């Protein structure tokens, strides 16, 4: 297969709490499997290439996320990539931006509408660790991350939660969806979990790689050599300790 291309979308405005690291994790996990992979850093003002294999979008402050939204709406490249089924991982403000509308700095802003979700304001800022049980086929391991947001997101019928919350506050702090964390719709996977989330949830990284390659996770090339020891030993052990 040719080089896998990873679009790091607007890291200059969206990328709090290590979210840029999600692109690094995808590239590294591809390389561990002997696959060539490269990151395309796309900053504010750049056209968003619509034919990359996968994309990551990070979180950000209200003003930054409004700037990002304006650019993404005007450019249209990310929307076309999503409509073509290219995997997109979107974090926190990224989740809100890809939704229908969000409230930031007291104004309601139109998002990209790639996720059937509307974001209002939480009664109290959510800051802290969260865990959830994944609801997305292919994922079996507990999801974990760090959240810091004021957004209260409610999903419509076209979107499904990424996980069912087991610790912390998820998409919203009241109503029927209090146990929902994140959103999945088509090729978009979105979550409030920073971390970066893919460093803390390697199975989710592999799911995105597999989707980008159009294969099942079980068909990803084997990890061999020193990388295999790391994956099977240290990393898993650290993860278990973290979840304790
Ligand atoms: N500005 C958004 C909020 O507070 C997103 C924050 C973030 O991405 N961490 O809800």
mmCIF file of C-alpha atoms and ligand atoms in Angstrom:
data_model
loop_
_atom_site.group_PDB
_atom_site.id
_atom_site.type_symbol
_atom_site.label_atom_id
_atom_site.label_comp_id
_atom_site.label_asym_id
_atom_site.label_seq_id
_atom_site.Cartn_x
_atom_site.Cartn_y
_atom_site.Cartn_z
ATOM 1 C CA UNK A 1 0.000 0.000 0.000
ATOM 2 C CA UNK A 2 1.168 3.552 -0.651
ATOM 3 C CA UNK A 3 1.923 6.000 2.148
ATOM 4 C CA UNK A 4 -0.969 6.550 4.552
ATOM 5 C CA UNK A 5 -1.786 10.233 4.872
ATOM 6 C CA UNK A 6 -3.017 11.777 8.105
ATOM 7 C CA UNK A 7 -4.533 15.278 8.043
ATOM 8 C CA UNK A 8 -3.815 17.220 11.230
ATOM 9 C CA UNK A 9 -6.566 19.806 10.899
ATOM 10 C CA UNK A 10 -5.945 23.349 12.176
ATOM 11 C CA UNK A 11 -3.501 22.549 15.010
ATOM 12 C CA UNK A 12 -2.761 26.282 15.234
ATOM 13 C CA UNK A 13 -6.264 26.952 16.574
ATOM 14 C CA UNK A 14 -7.522 23.529 17.723
ATOM 15 C CA UNK A 15 -5.159 21.396 19.760
ATOM 16 C CA UNK A 16 -5.460 21.707 23.530
ATOM 17 C CA UNK A 17 -4.224 19.036 25.973
ATOM 18 C CA UNK A 18 -2.004 17.234 23.493
ATOM 19 C CA UNK A 19 -4.649 16.660 20.816
ATOM 20 C CA UNK A 20 -1.992 17.034 18.090
ATOM 21 C CA UNK A 21 -0.602 13.800 19.508
ATOM 22 C CA UNK A 22 -3.498 11.869 17.985
ATOM 23 C CA UNK A 23 -1.917 12.295 14.558
ATOM 24 C CA UNK A 24 1.458 11.209 15.960
ATOM 25 C CA UNK A 25 -0.081 8.076 17.458
ATOM 26 C CA UNK A 26 -1.736 7.139 14.158
ATOM 27 C CA UNK A 27 1.552 7.618 12.302
ATOM 28 C CA UNK A 28 3.526 5.652 14.882
ATOM 29 C CA UNK A 29 1.083 2.747 15.061
ATOM 30 C CA UNK A 30 1.122 2.545 11.272
ATOM 31 C CA UNK A 31 4.932 2.540 11.239
ATOM 32 C CA UNK A 32 5.041 -0.159 13.929
ATOM 33 C CA UNK A 33 3.210 -2.332 11.434
ATOM 34 C CA UNK A 34 5.701 -1.614 8.714
ATOM 35 C CA UNK A 35 3.377 0.843 6.938
ATOM 36 C CA UNK A 36 4.538 4.204 5.626
ATOM 37 C CA UNK A 37 2.573 7.100 7.080
ATOM 38 C CA UNK A 38 2.934 10.865 7.060
ATOM 39 C CA UNK A 39 1.206 13.811 8.721
ATOM 40 C CA UNK A 40 -0.124 16.723 6.673
ATOM 41 C CA UNK A 41 -0.281 19.763 8.946
ATOM 42 C CA UNK A 42 -3.120 21.987 7.720
ATOM 43 C CA UNK A 43 -3.249 25.421 9.340
ATOM 44 C CA UNK A 44 -5.808 28.226 9.324
ATOM 45 C CA UNK A 45 -6.024 29.680 5.827
ATOM 46 C CA UNK A 46 -4.803 26.489 4.108
ATOM 47 C CA UNK A 47 -7.207 24.625 1.853
ATOM 48 C CA UNK A 48 -8.187 21.307 3.484
ATOM 49 C CA UNK A 49 -7.144 18.494 1.134
ATOM 50 C CA UNK A 50 -10.154 16.226 0.777
ATOM 51 C CA UNK A 51 -8.447 13.000 -0.262
ATOM 52 C CA UNK A 52 -6.220 12.221 2.715
ATOM 53 C CA UNK A 53 -6.707 8.798 4.294
ATOM 54 C CA UNK A 54 -7.743 10.073 7.734
ATOM 55 C CA UNK A 55 -8.081 13.304 9.689
ATOM 56 C CA UNK A 56 -7.732 14.454 13.296
ATOM 57 C CA UNK A 57 -9.329 17.607 14.713
ATOM 58 C CA UNK A 58 -8.504 18.860 18.225
ATOM 59 C CA UNK A 59 -10.184 20.876 20.955
ATOM 60 C CA UNK A 60 -9.878 24.580 21.674
ATOM 61 C CA UNK A 61 -11.147 27.679 23.372
ATOM 62 C CA UNK A 62 -14.426 29.280 22.274
ATOM 63 C CA UNK A 63 -12.855 32.014 20.116
ATOM 64 C CA UNK A 64 -10.452 29.556 18.493
ATOM 65 C CA UNK A 65 -13.238 27.137 17.696
ATOM 66 C CA UNK A 66 -15.288 29.886 16.068
ATOM 67 C CA UNK A 67 -12.342 30.799 13.841
ATOM 68 C CA UNK A 68 -11.877 27.142 12.937
ATOM 69 C CA UNK A 69 -15.571 26.760 12.139
ATOM 70 C CA UNK A 70 -15.581 29.762 9.803
ATOM 71 C CA UNK A 71 -12.647 28.345 7.879
ATOM 72 C CA UNK A 72 -13.942 24.766 7.734
ATOM 73 C CA UNK A 73 -17.371 25.926 6.526
ATOM 74 C CA UNK A 74 -15.948 28.250 3.882
ATOM 75 C CA UNK A 75 -13.408 25.671 2.660
ATOM 76 C CA UNK A 76 -15.680 22.621 2.564
ATOM 77 C CA UNK A 77 -12.809 20.126 2.205
ATOM 78 C CA UNK A 78 -13.383 18.345 5.512
ATOM 79 C CA UNK A 79 -17.092 18.008 4.774
ATOM 80 C CA UNK A 80 -16.331 16.460 1.383
ATOM 81 C CA UNK A 81 -13.832 14.077 3.012
ATOM 82 C CA UNK A 82 -16.463 12.999 5.554
ATOM 83 C CA UNK A 83 -19.083 12.555 2.858
ATOM 84 C CA UNK A 84 -16.626 10.339 0.970
ATOM 85 C CA UNK A 85 -16.334 8.137 4.078
ATOM 86 C CA UNK A 86 -12.820 9.147 5.118
ATOM 87 C CA UNK A 87 -12.257 8.614 8.872
ATOM 88 C CA UNK A 88 -12.265 11.752 11.007
ATOM 89 C CA UNK A 89 -11.433 11.832 14.722
ATOM 90 C CA UNK A 90 -12.669 15.005 16.377
ATOM 91 C CA UNK A 91 -12.043 16.075 19.959
ATOM 92 C CA UNK A 92 -14.082 18.300 22.298
ATOM 93 C CA UNK A 93 -14.402 21.666 20.500
ATOM 94 C CA UNK A 94 -13.879 19.549 17.379
ATOM 95 C CA UNK A 95 -16.976 17.533 18.288
ATOM 96 C CA UNK A 96 -18.969 20.719 18.750
ATOM 97 C CA UNK A 97 -17.715 22.256 15.492
ATOM 98 C CA UNK A 98 -18.720 19.185 13.504
ATOM 99 C CA UNK A 99 -22.205 19.280 15.044
ATOM 100 C CA UNK A 100 -25.221 21.293 13.863
ATOM 101 C CA UNK A 101 -24.884 24.243 16.254
ATOM 102 C CA UNK A 102 -22.897 25.158 19.343
ATOM 103 C CA UNK A 103 -22.958 28.013 21.824
ATOM 104 C CA UNK A 104 -19.676 29.828 22.329
ATOM 105 C CA UNK A 105 -19.168 33.185 24.042
ATOM 106 C CA UNK A 106 -22.977 33.562 24.346
ATOM 107 C CA UNK A 107 -23.689 33.195 20.618
ATOM 108 C CA UNK A 108 -25.173 30.251 18.781
ATOM 109 C CA UNK A 109 -22.865 29.269 15.939
ATOM 110 C CA UNK A 110 -23.684 27.043 12.974
ATOM 111 C CA UNK A 111 -21.379 24.034 12.738
ATOM 112 C CA UNK A 112 -20.551 21.709 9.839
ATOM 113 C CA UNK A 113 -23.553 19.457 10.471
ATOM 114 C CA UNK A 114 -21.525 16.254 10.051
ATOM 115 C CA UNK A 115 -22.797 15.076 13.433
ATOM 116 C CA UNK A 116 -26.461 15.295 14.403
ATOM 117 C CA UNK A 117 -25.667 17.119 17.643
ATOM 118 C CA UNK A 118 -26.411 20.465 19.243
ATOM 119 C CA UNK A 119 -24.252 21.953 21.967
ATOM 120 C CA UNK A 120 -25.538 24.277 24.650
ATOM 121 C CA UNK A 121 -23.879 25.166 27.960
ATOM 122 C CA UNK A 122 -23.278 22.905 30.990
ATOM 123 C CA UNK A 123 -24.478 24.112 34.382
ATOM 124 C CA UNK A 124 -20.899 23.711 35.663
ATOM 125 C CA UNK A 125 -17.572 23.299 33.780
ATOM 126 C CA UNK A 126 -16.533 19.670 33.520
ATOM 127 C CA UNK A 127 -12.851 19.175 34.338
ATOM 128 C CA UNK A 128 -11.394 15.776 35.119
ATOM 129 C CA UNK A 129 -10.866 12.171 34.177
ATOM 130 C CA UNK A 130 -13.614 10.221 32.435
ATOM 131 C CA UNK A 131 -14.037 6.598 31.426
ATOM 132 C CA UNK A 132 -16.650 4.919 29.263
ATOM 133 C CA UNK A 133 -17.664 1.551 27.873
ATOM 134 C CA UNK A 134 -17.399 1.698 24.081
ATOM 135 C CA UNK A 135 -20.559 1.310 22.012
ATOM 136 C CA UNK A 136 -18.799 1.220 18.647
ATOM 137 C CA UNK A 137 -18.408 -2.153 16.986
ATOM 138 C CA UNK A 138 -14.803 -3.367 17.097
ATOM 139 C CA UNK A 139 -13.967 -1.638 20.380
ATOM 140 C CA UNK A 140 -13.835 -3.810 23.498
ATOM 141 C CA UNK A 141 -11.524 -1.909 25.842
ATOM 142 C CA UNK A 142 -12.633 0.764 28.310
ATOM 143 C CA UNK A 143 -12.136 4.250 26.881
ATOM 144 C CA UNK A 144 -10.327 6.783 29.049
ATOM 145 C CA UNK A 145 -9.484 10.462 28.752
ATOM 146 C CA UNK A 146 -9.307 13.889 30.316
ATOM 147 C CA UNK A 147 -12.177 16.328 29.825
ATOM 148 C CA UNK A 148 -12.372 20.106 30.197
ATOM 149 C CA UNK A 149 -15.406 21.729 28.639
ATOM 150 C CA UNK A 150 -18.448 23.941 29.182
ATOM 151 C CA UNK A 151 -20.379 22.496 26.261
ATOM 152 C CA UNK A 152 -23.464 20.355 26.882
ATOM 153 C CA UNK A 153 -24.072 18.256 23.797
ATOM 154 C CA UNK A 154 -27.289 16.433 22.920
ATOM 155 C CA UNK A 155 -27.289 13.937 20.059
ATOM 156 C CA UNK A 156 -30.070 13.642 17.502
ATOM 157 C CA UNK A 157 -31.260 10.352 16.029
ATOM 158 C CA UNK A 158 -28.621 10.210 13.247
ATOM 159 C CA UNK A 159 -25.725 10.108 15.732
ATOM 160 C CA UNK A 160 -24.860 7.453 18.330
ATOM 161 C CA UNK A 161 -22.740 7.835 21.459
ATOM 162 C CA UNK A 162 -19.168 6.542 21.266
ATOM 163 C CA UNK A 163 -19.410 5.158 24.776
ATOM 164 C CA UNK A 164 -21.548 4.793 27.881
ATOM 165 C CA UNK A 165 -20.043 6.796 30.701
ATOM 166 C CA UNK A 166 -18.627 4.979 33.740
ATOM 167 C CA UNK A 167 -16.806 7.894 35.390
ATOM 168 C CA UNK A 168 -17.031 11.687 35.176
ATOM 169 C CA UNK A 169 -19.319 13.857 33.063
ATOM 170 C CA UNK A 170 -19.808 13.079 29.391
ATOM 171 C CA UNK A 171 -21.646 14.977 26.678
ATOM 172 C CA UNK A 172 -24.125 16.579 29.054
ATOM 173 C CA UNK A 173 -24.893 16.770 32.766
ATOM 174 C CA UNK A 174 -28.684 16.520 32.677
ATOM 175 C CA UNK A 175 -31.509 14.814 30.816
ATOM 176 C CA UNK A 176 -31.827 11.437 29.122
ATOM 177 C CA UNK A 177 -28.334 11.491 27.636
ATOM 178 C CA UNK A 178 -26.281 11.930 30.827
ATOM 179 C CA UNK A 179 -24.590 8.567 30.255
ATOM 180 C CA UNK A 180 -23.555 9.374 26.670
ATOM 181 C CA UNK A 181 -19.930 10.081 25.801
ATOM 182 C CA UNK A 182 -18.900 11.268 22.362
ATOM 183 C CA UNK A 183 -20.602 10.729 19.041
ATOM 184 C CA UNK A 184 -20.321 8.483 16.019
ATOM 185 C CA UNK A 185 -21.895 9.224 12.664
ATOM 186 C CA UNK A 186 -20.728 7.792 9.361
ATOM 187 C CA UNK A 187 -16.963 8.091 9.213
ATOM 188 C CA UNK A 188 -16.792 10.619 12.055
ATOM 189 C CA UNK A 189 -15.790 9.567 15.574
ATOM 190 C CA UNK A 190 -15.960 12.389 18.110
ATOM 191 C CA UNK A 191 -15.276 12.513 21.825
ATOM 192 C CA UNK A 192 -14.760 14.909 24.710
ATOM 193 C CA UNK A 193 -11.667 12.921 25.721
ATOM 194 C CA UNK A 194 -8.305 14.643 25.477
ATOM 195 C CA UNK A 195 -5.173 12.857 26.512
ATOM 196 C CA UNK A 196 -4.320 12.676 23.655
ATOM 197 C CA UNK A 197 -7.109 10.152 23.434
ATOM 198 C CA UNK A 198 -5.369 7.812 20.985
ATOM 199 C CA UNK A 199 -2.279 7.500 23.207
ATOM 200 C CA UNK A 200 -4.562 6.396 26.011
ATOM 201 C CA UNK A 201 -6.797 4.211 23.846
ATOM 202 C CA UNK A 202 -4.634 2.343 21.325
ATOM 203 C CA UNK A 203 -7.518 0.152 20.187
ATOM 204 C CA UNK A 204 -9.361 3.262 18.979
ATOM 205 C CA UNK A 205 -6.245 4.277 17.028
ATOM 206 C CA UNK A 206 -6.135 0.866 15.369
ATOM 207 C CA UNK A 207 -9.821 1.075 14.483
ATOM 208 C CA UNK A 208 -9.198 4.385 12.680
ATOM 209 C CA UNK A 209 -6.145 2.958 10.877
ATOM 210 C CA UNK A 210 -8.115 -0.090 9.799
ATOM 211 C CA UNK A 211 -11.011 2.047 8.551
ATOM 212 C CA UNK A 212 -8.572 4.287 6.659
ATOM 213 C CA UNK A 213 -7.134 1.198 4.956
ATOM 214 C CA UNK A 214 -10.554 -0.311 4.326
ATOM 215 C CA UNK A 215 -9.733 -3.483 6.270
ATOM 216 C CA UNK A 216 -10.983 -5.178 9.396
ATOM 217 C CA UNK A 217 -8.912 -4.532 12.545
ATOM 218 C CA UNK A 218 -7.888 -8.188 12.575
ATOM 219 C CA UNK A 219 -6.399 -7.720 9.096
ATOM 220 C CA UNK A 220 -3.970 -4.955 10.092
ATOM 221 C CA UNK A 221 -0.374 -6.090 9.530
ATOM 222 C CA UNK A 222 1.264 -7.608 12.640
ATOM 223 C CA UNK A 223 3.438 -5.497 14.911
ATOM 224 C CA UNK A 224 6.829 -7.145 15.224
ATOM 225 C CA UNK A 225 10.202 -6.745 16.967
ATOM 226 C CA UNK A 226 10.768 -4.208 19.747
ATOM 227 C CA UNK A 227 7.399 -2.598 19.047
ATOM 228 C CA UNK A 228 5.576 -5.833 19.774
ATOM 229 C CA UNK A 229 7.223 -6.063 23.203
ATOM 230 C CA UNK A 230 6.191 -2.504 23.958
ATOM 231 C CA UNK A 231 2.620 -3.047 22.867
ATOM 232 C CA UNK A 232 2.107 -6.293 24.658
ATOM 233 C CA UNK A 233 4.085 -5.462 27.755
ATOM 234 C CA UNK A 234 4.758 -2.022 29.110
ATOM 235 C CA UNK A 235 2.003 -0.054 27.425
ATOM 236 C CA UNK A 236 -0.756 -2.438 28.419
ATOM 237 C CA UNK A 237 0.562 -2.566 31.978
ATOM 238 C CA UNK A 238 0.605 1.226 32.231
ATOM 239 C CA UNK A 239 -2.901 1.380 30.880
ATOM 240 C CA UNK A 240 -4.202 -1.082 33.458
ATOM 241 C CA UNK A 241 -2.554 0.855 36.269
ATOM 242 C CA UNK A 242 -4.121 4.062 34.990
ATOM 243 C CA UNK A 243 -7.575 2.496 34.962
ATOM 244 C CA UNK A 244 -7.313 1.161 38.496
HETATM 245 N N1 LIG B 1 -14.661 25.636 24.128
HETATM 246 C C1 LIG B 1 -15.340 24.381 24.294
HETATM 247 C C2 LIG B 1 -15.998 24.193 25.651
HETATM 248 O O1 LIG B 1 -15.573 24.759 26.648
HETATM 249 C C3 LIG B 1 -14.382 23.246 24.021
HETATM 250 C C4 LIG B 1 -13.282 23.110 25.022
HETATM 251 C C5 LIG B 1 -12.218 22.129 24.632
HETATM 252 O O2 LIG B 1 -12.040 21.798 23.470
HETATM 253 N N2 LIG B 1 -11.468 21.686 25.610
HETATM 254 O O3 LIG B 1 -16.965 23.447 25.722
#
